[in-house]
XYZ file of C-alpha atoms in Angstrom:
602
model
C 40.023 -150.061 -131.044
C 40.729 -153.449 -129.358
C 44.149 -154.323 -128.727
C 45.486 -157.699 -130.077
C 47.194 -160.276 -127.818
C 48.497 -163.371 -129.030
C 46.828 -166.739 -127.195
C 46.778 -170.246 -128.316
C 48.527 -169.472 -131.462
C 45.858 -166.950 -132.354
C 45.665 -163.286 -132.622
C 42.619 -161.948 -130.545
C 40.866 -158.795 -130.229
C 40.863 -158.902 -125.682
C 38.367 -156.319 -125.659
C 35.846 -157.452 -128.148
C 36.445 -160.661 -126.758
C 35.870 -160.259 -123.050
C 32.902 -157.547 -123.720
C 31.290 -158.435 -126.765
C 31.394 -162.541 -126.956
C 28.126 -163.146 -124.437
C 24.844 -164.501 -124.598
C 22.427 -161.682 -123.920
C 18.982 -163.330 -124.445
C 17.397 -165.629 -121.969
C 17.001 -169.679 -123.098
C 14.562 -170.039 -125.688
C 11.482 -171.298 -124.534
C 11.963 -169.510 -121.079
C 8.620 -168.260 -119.003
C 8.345 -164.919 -117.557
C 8.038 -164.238 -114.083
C 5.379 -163.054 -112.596
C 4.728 -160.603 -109.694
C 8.328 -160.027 -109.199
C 9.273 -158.015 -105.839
C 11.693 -155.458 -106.140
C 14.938 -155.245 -103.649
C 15.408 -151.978 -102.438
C 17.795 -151.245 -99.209
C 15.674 -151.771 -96.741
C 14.512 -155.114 -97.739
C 18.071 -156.003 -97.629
C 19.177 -154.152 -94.310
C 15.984 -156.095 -92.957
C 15.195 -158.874 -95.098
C 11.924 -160.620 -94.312
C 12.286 -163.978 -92.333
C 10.985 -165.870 -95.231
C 13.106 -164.798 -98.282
C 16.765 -165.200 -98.697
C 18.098 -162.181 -100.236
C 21.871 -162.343 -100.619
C 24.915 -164.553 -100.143
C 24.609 -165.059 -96.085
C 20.853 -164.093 -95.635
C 21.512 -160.864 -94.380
C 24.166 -157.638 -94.262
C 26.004 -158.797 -91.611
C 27.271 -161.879 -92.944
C 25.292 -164.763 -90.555
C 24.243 -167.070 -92.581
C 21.269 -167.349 -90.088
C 17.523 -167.455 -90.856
C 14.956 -167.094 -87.826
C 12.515 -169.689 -89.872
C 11.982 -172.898 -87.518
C 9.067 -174.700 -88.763
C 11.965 -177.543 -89.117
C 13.665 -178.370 -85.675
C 15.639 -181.375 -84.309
C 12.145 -182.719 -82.679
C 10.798 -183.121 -86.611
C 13.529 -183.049 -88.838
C 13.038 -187.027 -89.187
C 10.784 -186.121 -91.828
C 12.972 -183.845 -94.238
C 12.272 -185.201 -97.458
C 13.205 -184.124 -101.019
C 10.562 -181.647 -102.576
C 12.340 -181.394 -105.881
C 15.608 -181.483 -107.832
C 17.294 -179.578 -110.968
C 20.283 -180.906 -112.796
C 22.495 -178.084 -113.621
C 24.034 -179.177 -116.774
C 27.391 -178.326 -115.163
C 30.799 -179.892 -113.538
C 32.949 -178.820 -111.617
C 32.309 -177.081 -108.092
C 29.141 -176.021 -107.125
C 29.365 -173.175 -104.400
C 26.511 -170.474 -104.960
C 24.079 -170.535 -102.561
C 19.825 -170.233 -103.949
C 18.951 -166.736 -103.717
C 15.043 -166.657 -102.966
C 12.773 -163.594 -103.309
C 9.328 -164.139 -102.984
C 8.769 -167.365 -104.204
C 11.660 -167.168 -107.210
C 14.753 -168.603 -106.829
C 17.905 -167.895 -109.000
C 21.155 -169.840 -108.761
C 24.306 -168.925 -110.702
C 26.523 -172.221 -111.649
C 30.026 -172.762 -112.782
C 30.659 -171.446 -116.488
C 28.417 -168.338 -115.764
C 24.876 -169.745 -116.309
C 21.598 -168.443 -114.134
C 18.693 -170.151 -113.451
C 15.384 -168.598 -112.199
C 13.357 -171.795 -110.788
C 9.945 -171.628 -108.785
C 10.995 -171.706 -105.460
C 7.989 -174.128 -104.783
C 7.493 -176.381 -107.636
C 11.346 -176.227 -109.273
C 9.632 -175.437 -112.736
C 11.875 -173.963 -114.773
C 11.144 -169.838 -115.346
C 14.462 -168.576 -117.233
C 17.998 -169.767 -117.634
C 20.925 -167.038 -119.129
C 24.377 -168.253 -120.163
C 27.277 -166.257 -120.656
C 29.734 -166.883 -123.860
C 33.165 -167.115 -122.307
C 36.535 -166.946 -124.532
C 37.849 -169.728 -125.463
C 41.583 -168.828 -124.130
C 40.207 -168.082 -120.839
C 42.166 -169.692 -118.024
C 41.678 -169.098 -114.274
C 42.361 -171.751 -111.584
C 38.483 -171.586 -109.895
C 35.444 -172.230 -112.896
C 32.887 -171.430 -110.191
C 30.579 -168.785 -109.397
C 29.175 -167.877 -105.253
C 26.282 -166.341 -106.010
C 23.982 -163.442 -107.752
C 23.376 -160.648 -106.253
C 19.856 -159.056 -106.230
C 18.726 -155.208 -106.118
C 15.752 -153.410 -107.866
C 14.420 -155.766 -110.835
C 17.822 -156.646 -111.574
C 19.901 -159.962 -111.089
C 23.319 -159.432 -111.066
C 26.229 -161.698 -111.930
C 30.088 -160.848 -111.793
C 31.979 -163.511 -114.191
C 35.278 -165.347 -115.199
C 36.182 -162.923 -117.929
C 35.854 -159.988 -115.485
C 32.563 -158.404 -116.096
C 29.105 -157.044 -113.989
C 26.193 -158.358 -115.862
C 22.655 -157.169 -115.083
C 19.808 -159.122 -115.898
C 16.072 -158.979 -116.211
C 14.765 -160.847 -113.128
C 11.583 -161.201 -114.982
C 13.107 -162.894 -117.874
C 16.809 -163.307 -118.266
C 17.812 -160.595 -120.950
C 20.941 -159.127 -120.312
C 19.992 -155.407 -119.620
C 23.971 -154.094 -118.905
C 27.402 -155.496 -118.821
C 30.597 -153.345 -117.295
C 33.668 -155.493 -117.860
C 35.709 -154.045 -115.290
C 39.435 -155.358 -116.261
C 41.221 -157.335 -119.249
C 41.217 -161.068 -118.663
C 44.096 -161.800 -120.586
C 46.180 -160.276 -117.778
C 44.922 -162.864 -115.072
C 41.759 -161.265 -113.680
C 38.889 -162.971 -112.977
C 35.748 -162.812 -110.754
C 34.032 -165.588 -108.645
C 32.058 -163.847 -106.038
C 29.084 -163.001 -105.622
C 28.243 -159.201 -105.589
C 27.647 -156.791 -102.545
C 24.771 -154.176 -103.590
C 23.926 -150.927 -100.911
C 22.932 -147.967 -101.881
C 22.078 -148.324 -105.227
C 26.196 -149.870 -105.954
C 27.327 -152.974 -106.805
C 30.303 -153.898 -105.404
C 32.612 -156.424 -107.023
C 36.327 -157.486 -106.171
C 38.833 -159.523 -108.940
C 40.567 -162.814 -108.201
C 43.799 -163.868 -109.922
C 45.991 -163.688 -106.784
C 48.247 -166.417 -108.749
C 48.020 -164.512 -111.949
C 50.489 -161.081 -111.182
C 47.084 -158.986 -110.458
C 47.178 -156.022 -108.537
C 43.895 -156.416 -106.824
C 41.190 -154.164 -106.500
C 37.241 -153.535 -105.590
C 34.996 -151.583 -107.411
C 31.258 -150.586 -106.980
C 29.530 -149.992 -110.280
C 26.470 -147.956 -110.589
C 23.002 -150.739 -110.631
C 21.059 -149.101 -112.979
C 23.426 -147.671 -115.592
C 26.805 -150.179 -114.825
C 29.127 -147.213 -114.840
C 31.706 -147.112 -112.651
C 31.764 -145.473 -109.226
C 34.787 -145.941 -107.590
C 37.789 -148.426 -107.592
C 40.285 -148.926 -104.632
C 43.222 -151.274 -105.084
C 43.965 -153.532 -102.301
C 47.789 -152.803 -102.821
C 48.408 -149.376 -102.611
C 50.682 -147.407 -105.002
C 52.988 -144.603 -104.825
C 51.245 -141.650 -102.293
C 48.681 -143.777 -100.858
C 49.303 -145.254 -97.622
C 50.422 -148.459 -96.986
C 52.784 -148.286 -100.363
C 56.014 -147.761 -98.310
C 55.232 -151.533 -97.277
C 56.293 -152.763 -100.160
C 59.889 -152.583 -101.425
C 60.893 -151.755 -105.693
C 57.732 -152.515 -107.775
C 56.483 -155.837 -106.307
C 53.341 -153.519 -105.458
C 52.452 -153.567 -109.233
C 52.020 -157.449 -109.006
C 51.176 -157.939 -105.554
C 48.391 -159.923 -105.798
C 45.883 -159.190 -102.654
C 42.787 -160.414 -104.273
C 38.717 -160.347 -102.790
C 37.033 -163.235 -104.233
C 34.369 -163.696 -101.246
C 31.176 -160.986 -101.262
C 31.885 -158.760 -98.431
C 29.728 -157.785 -95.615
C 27.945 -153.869 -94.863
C 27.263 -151.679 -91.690
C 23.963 -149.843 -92.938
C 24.516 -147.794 -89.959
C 27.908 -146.193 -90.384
C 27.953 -146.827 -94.250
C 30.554 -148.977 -93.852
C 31.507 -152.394 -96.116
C 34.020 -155.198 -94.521
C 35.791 -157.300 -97.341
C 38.677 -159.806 -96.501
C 41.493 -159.600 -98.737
C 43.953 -162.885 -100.036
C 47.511 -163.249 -100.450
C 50.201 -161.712 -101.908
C 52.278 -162.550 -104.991
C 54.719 -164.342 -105.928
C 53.852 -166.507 -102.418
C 57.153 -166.563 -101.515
C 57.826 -163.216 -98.969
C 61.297 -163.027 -99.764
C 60.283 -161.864 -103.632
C 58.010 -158.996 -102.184
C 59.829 -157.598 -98.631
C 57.478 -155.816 -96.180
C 54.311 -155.968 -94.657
C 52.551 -155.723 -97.595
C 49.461 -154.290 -97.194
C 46.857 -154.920 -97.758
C 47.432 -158.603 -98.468
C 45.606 -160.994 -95.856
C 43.290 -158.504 -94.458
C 40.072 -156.955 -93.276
C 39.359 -154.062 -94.853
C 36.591 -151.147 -94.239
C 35.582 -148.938 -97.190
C 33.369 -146.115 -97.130
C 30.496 -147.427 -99.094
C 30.350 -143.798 -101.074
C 34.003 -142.834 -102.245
C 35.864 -146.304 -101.723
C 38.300 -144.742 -99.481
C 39.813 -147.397 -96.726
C 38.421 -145.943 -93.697
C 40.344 -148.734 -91.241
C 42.186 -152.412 -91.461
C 43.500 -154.954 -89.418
C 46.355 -157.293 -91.325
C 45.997 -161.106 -89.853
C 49.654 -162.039 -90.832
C 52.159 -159.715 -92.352
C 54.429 -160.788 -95.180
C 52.127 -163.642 -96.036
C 54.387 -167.019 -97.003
C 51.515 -169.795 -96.933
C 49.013 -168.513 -99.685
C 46.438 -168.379 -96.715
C 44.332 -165.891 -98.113
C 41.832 -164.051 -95.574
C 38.834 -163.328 -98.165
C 36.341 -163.890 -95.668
C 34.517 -161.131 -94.873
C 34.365 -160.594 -91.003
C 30.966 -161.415 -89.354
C 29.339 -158.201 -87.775
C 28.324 -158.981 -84.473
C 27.763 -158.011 -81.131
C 30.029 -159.659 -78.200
C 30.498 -159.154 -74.471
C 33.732 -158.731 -72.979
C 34.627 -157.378 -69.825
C 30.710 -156.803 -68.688
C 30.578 -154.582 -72.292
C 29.134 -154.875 -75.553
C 31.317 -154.123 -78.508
C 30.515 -154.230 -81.467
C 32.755 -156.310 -83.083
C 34.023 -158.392 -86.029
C 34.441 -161.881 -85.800
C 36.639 -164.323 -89.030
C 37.489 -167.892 -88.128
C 41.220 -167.141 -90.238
C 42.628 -169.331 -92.847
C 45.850 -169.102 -90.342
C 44.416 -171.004 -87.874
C 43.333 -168.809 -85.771
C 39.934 -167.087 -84.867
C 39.747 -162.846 -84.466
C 37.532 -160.968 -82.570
C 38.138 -157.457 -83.843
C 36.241 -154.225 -82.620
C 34.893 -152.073 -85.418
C 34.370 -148.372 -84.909
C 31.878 -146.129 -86.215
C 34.757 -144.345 -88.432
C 35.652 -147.070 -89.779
C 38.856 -148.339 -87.923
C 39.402 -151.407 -86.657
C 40.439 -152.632 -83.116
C 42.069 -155.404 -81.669
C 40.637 -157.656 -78.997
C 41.895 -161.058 -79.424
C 43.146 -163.623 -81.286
C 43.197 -167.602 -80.597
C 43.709 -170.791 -82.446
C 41.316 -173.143 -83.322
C 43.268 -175.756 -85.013
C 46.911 -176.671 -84.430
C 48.898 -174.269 -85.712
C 52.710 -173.528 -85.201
C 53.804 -170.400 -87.028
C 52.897 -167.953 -84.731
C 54.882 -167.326 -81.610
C 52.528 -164.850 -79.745
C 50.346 -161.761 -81.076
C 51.024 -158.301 -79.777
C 48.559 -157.748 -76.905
C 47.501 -154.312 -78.617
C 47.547 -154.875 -82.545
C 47.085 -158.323 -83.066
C 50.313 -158.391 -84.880
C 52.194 -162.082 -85.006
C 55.257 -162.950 -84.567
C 56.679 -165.865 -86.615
C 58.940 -168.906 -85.876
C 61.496 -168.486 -88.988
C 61.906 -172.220 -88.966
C 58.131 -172.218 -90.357
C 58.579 -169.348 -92.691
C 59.728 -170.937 -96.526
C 61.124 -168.822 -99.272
C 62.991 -169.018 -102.409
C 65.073 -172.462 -102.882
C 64.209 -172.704 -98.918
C 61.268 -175.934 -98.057
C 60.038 -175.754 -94.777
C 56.820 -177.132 -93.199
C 54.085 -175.083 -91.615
C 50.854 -176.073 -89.727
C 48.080 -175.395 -90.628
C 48.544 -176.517 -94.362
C 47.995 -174.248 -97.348
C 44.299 -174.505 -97.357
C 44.268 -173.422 -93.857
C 41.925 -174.359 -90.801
C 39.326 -172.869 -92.941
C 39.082 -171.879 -96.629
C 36.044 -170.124 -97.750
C 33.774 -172.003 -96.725
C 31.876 -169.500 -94.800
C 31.056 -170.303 -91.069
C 27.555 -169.169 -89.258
C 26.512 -167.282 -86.374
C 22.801 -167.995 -84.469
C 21.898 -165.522 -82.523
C 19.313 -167.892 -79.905
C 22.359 -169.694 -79.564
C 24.836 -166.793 -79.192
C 27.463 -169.582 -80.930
C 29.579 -169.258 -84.097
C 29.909 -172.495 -86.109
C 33.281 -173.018 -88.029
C 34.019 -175.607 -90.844
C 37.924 -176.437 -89.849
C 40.074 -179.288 -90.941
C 42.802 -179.868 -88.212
C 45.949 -181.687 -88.271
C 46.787 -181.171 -91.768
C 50.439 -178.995 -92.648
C 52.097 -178.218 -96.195
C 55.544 -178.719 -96.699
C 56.525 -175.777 -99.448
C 59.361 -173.828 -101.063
C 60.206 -171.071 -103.864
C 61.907 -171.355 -107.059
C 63.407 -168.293 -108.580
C 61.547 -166.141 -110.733
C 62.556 -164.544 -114.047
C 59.779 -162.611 -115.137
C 56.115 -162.396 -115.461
C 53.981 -162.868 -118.538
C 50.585 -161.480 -118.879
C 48.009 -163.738 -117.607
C 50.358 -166.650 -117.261
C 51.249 -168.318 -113.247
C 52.804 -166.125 -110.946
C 53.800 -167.939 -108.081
C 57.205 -169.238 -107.870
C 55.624 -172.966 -106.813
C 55.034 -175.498 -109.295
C 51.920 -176.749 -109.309
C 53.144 -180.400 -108.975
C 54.595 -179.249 -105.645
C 51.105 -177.391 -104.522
C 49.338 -180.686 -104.703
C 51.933 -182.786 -103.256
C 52.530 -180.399 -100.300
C 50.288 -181.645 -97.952
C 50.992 -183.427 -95.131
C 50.046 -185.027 -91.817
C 50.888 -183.401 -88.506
C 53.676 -184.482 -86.210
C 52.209 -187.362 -84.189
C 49.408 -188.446 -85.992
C 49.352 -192.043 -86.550
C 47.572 -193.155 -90.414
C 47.627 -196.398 -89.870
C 44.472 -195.812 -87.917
C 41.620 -193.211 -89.318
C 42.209 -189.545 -88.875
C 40.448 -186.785 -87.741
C 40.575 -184.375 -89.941
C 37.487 -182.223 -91.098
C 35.133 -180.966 -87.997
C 32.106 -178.890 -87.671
C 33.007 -176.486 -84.412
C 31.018 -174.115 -81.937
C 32.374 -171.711 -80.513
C 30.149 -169.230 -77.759
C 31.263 -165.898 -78.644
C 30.469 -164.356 -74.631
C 33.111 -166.748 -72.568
C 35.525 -167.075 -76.296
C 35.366 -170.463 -75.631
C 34.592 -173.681 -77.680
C 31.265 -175.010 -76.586
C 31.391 -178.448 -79.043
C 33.516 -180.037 -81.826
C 31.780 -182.544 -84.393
C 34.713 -184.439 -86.000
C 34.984 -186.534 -89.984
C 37.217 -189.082 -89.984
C 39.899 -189.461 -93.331
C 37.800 -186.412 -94.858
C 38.488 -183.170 -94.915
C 35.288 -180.158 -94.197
C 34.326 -178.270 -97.612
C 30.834 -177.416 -96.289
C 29.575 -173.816 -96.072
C 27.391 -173.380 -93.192
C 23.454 -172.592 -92.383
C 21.754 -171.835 -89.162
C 18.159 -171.305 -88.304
C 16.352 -170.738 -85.709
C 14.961 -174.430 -85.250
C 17.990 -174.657 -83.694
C 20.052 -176.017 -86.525
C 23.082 -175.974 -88.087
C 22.910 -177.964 -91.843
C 26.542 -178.422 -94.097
C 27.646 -180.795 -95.891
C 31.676 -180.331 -97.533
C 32.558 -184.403 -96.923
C 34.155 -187.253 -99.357
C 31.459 -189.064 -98.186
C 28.598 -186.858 -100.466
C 26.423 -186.388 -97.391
C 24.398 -183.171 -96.438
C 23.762 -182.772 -92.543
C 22.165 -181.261 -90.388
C 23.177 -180.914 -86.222
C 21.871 -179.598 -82.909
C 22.956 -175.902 -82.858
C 23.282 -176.438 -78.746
C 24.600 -180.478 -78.178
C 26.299 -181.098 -82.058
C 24.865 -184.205 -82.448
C 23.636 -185.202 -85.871
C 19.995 -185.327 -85.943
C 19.506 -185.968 -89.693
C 21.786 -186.692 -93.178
C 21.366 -187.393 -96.517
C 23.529 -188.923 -99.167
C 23.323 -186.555 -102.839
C 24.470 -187.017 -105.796
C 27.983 -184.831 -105.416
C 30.203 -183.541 -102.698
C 28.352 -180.657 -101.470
C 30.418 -177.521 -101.080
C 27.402 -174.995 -102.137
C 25.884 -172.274 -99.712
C 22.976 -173.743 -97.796
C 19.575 -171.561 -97.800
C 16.837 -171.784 -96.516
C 12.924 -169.908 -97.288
C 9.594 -170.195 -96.880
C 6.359 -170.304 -99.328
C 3.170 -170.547 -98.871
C 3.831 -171.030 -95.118
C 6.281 -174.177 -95.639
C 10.031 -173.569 -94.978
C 12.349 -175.549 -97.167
C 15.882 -175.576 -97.046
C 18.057 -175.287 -100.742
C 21.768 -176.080 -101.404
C 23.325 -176.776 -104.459
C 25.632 -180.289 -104.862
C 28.545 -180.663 -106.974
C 32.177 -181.478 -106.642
C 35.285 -180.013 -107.657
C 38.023 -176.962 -107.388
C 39.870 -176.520 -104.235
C 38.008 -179.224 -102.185
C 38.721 -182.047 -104.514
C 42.345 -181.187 -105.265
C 42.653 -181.609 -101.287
C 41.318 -184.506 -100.941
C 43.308 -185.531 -103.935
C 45.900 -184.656 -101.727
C 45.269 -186.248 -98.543
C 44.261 -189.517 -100.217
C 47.928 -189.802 -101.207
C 48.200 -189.965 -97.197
C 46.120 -192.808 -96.783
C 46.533 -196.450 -96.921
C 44.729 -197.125 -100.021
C 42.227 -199.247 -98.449
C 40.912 -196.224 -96.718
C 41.033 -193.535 -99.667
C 37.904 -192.523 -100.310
C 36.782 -193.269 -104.311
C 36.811 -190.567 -106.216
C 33.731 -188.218 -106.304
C 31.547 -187.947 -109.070
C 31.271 -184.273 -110.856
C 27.866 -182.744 -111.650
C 25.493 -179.840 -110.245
C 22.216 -180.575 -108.549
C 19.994 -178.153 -106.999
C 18.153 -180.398 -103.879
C 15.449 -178.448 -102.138
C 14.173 -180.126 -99.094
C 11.164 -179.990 -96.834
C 8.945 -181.901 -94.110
C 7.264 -184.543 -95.613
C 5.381 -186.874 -93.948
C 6.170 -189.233 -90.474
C 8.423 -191.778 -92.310
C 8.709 -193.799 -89.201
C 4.629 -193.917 -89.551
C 4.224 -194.801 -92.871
C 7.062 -197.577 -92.405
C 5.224 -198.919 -89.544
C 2.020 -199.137 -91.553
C 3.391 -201.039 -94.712
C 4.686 -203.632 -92.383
């Protein structure tokens, strides 16, 4: 029997509503498709050169593809092949998910699209039914996730769906918590062995976050492991009375998977309220990497990136898994450009632990005071740490030197390639808290004062235009920064692509442009002005021997609240107008010599 919770001035039935109220058949009209490919696990541990698979391309979280038909010498001629109007606001993130020749693309509100990846005919589209009390602060969605003949989709009211990759219907849905208490899902799922793995947001919500891995066929569950740990488990004596129960410590980014050592990395966010002095303790395992045996669940090894978080910079990016040289040595290591500022190269071990090798900033950041040289632990200035009734300023800001955007490692180039905004801090504070109510903020800062918080760093002059968003490369053998490309007034939203033309294509500006730079020099060899802001996952595939490169434009969420933010900053003949909402798909390719065929008409 459904229990009954009063929303809205209504009486509803949560369960029927968040399991029942969907959409299971495909839009009327749709096509079947043809020919599909199934996904198995070795297709996805080695994914072939012209498909793109899953969120970053492959397991280890690159966002790389060896495809380099397009290269600085020709990319004069990237053209538009076709577009698709989503039907959708708000932001845009997923990135096109392309197996042989079909492409499906998930879109805020919970809709999927299955488009030919050639022609951009329409095949299928599937659109879930979401209650109409619903409320979460992110109405996006990062991505499906593909395995078997199945397209999977985790959604807002805290469900797995499975779908028919041939035509849309719904086969299963596993709603996986209530979302009346404040859990949600964004992400887009991680599938090995024959699991899909799914984690809840609602870090602002009271949640006590968790991941779970479902089974693919069937939906049942598998396992579930909280990311705060309770009474017996280790980790709980980190947390003080029962601020465990609502401590927050969400995964809302797709993690990344060790084939070899059955091993999945997942980044975890902050802890709740935000204010430490609510929740005492290290608080584990808020704003960390975590390694779970792909199996059982069990945490097999961590590595916390700041203890006691107090600046909601949540660390849900999944580590890269890569190999680096130190010392004359390869290690195998894990590498996360932090939302702290700084950028960790961890060693992971083939139980599953996790080693310290070092930690350095990549944008200006003042909290820390030095990092133990064997742990990686910080240590804090407490004139940067705010609390309850206590406003202090801290650099980086609250959306950090990078949010989730995810960065990109080439291997040709051996560089990693970071979207940062520098020079940005957040001035914040807590206001007591009475109590919490099921599915209602739980934060202890107004929102008024999240918005307002940001500010400029010490020093920086706005009467004259500031650098603020950058596209950096860092070579992971010397740990040094190799090139910086820097946005003026703008801040960086863009998730990153590399290839092995040699490229490196974003986009994430107020300016709606998508780029694309020299992975080696950083110089902009090509850009386009779309429709939107573009803060969707580049892609890029190949059919019929033609590579094209995919990314979804459309504004909204976290990057245009900042910018909302650091317009207020700027004289207002230098604010940038204000961006247009609305989802595109753009999928690009080389067209003909432009510079040619201008030549000739004149």
């Amino acid at each position: 029997m459904s229990r009954l919770r009063k929303r809205g001035g209504r009486w509803l039935p949560v369960l029927a509503l968040a399991c029942l109220g969907v959409t299971v058949a495909p839009h009327a009209g749709s096509a079947q498709v043809k020919d599909y490919k199934p996904v198995t696990d070795e297709r996805l541990a080695n994914p072939e050169p012209e498909n793109w698979l899953q969120y970053r391309g492959n397991y280890k979280g690159w966002g790389y593809s060896p495809l380099d038909q397009i290269t600085s010498a020709n990319i004069g001629r990237l053209t538009p092949m076709w577009s698709y109007s989503t039907g959708k606001l708000e932001g845009h993130q997923a990135p096109p998910i392309v197996n042989n020749g079909v492409m499906f693309v998930s879109t805020p509100g919970n809709q999927v699209v299955a488009l030919d990846a050639k022609t951009g005919d329409q095949l299928w589209t599937y659109k879930r039914e979401l209650p109409e009390e619903l409320v979460q602060l992110h109405p996006t969605n990062r991505g499906v996730g593909l395995y078997g003949d199945k397209v999977y989709l985790a959604t807002l009211d805290a469900c797995v769906v499975a779908l028919s990759a041939k035509t849309g219907e719904q086969v299963w849905e596993k709603c996986i918590a209530d979302w009346s208490d404040g859990y949600y899902m964004t992400l887009s799922p991680l599938i090995a062995k024959g699991k899909v793995m799914v984690g809840v947001s609602g870090g602002e919500f009271g949640i006590r976050g968790f991941i779970t891995a479902v089974d693919a066929e069937t939906g049942q569950e598998a396992w579930k492991t909280y990311t705060v740990p309770g009474p017996g488990e280790p980790g709980f004596e980190t947390w003080k009375g029962d601020a465990w129960k609502t401590g927050g410590a969400p995964v809302w980014i797709q993690g990344n998977y060790d084939p070899k050592n059955n091993v999945a990395y997942f980044g975890t966010g902050n802890g709740g309220p935000w204010m430490p002095d609510t929740r005492p303790g290290d608080n584990l395992y808020a704003t960390s990497a975590l390694a779970l045996d792909v199996d059982t669940g069990a945490i097999k090894g961590h590595h916390q990136y700041h203890w006691n978080d107090a600046w909601d910079w949540d660390e849900v990016s999944a580590p890269i898994l890569v190999d680096v040289e130190r010392g004359g040595k390869t290690i195998p290591a894990l590498v996360h450009a932090g939302r702290n500022g700084y950028l960790w190269t961890l060693e992971r071990h083939e139980d599953g632990k996790i080693g310290f090798i070092e930690g350095k900033p990549y944008v200006n950041q003042n909290v820390f005071t030095g990092l133990d040289p064997k742990t990686g632990r910080p240590s804090y200035d407490p004139t940067k740490v705010p609390g309850t009734n206590k406003k202090l300023a801290f650099c980086p800001g609250l959306w950090g030197g990078k949010d989730w955007p995810p960065e990109a490692y080439n291997p040709k180039t051996g560089m990693l390639y970071i979207p940062a905004n520098d020079n940005l801090c957040s001035e914040l504070g807590g206001v007591p808290i009475t109590g919490r109510a099921p599915g209602e903020m739980y934060v202890g800062v107004t929102i008024d004062e999240i918005l307002s918080s940001l500010r400029f760093r010490d020093g920086v002059d706005a009467s004259k235009p500031v650098d603020i968003g950058e596209v950096q490369a860092w070579d992971l053998k010397t740990g040094k920064k190799a090139w910086t490309h820097t946005f003026q007034d703008s801040a960086n939203w863009g998730p990153l692509l590399t290839t092995g033309g040699d490229l490196v294509f974003g986009g994430g500006t107020s300016d709606r442009k998508f780029r694309a730079f020299d992975a080696k020099s950083g110089k902009v060899v090509w850009e386009t002005r779309l429709n939107s802001g573009v803060t969707g996952v580049p892609s890029t595939y190949m059919v019929d021997g033609v590579q094209y490169i995919a990314v979804q434009a459309g504004w909204g969420v976290d990057a245009e609240r900042m910018m909302g933010g650091i317009s207020t900053l700027l004289p207002e003949n230098r604010r940038p107008p204000k961006m247009t909402q609305g989802g595109v798909i753009w999928v690009f390719a080389l067209g003909k010599d432009q510079t040619k065929q201008q030549a000739a008409a004149q």
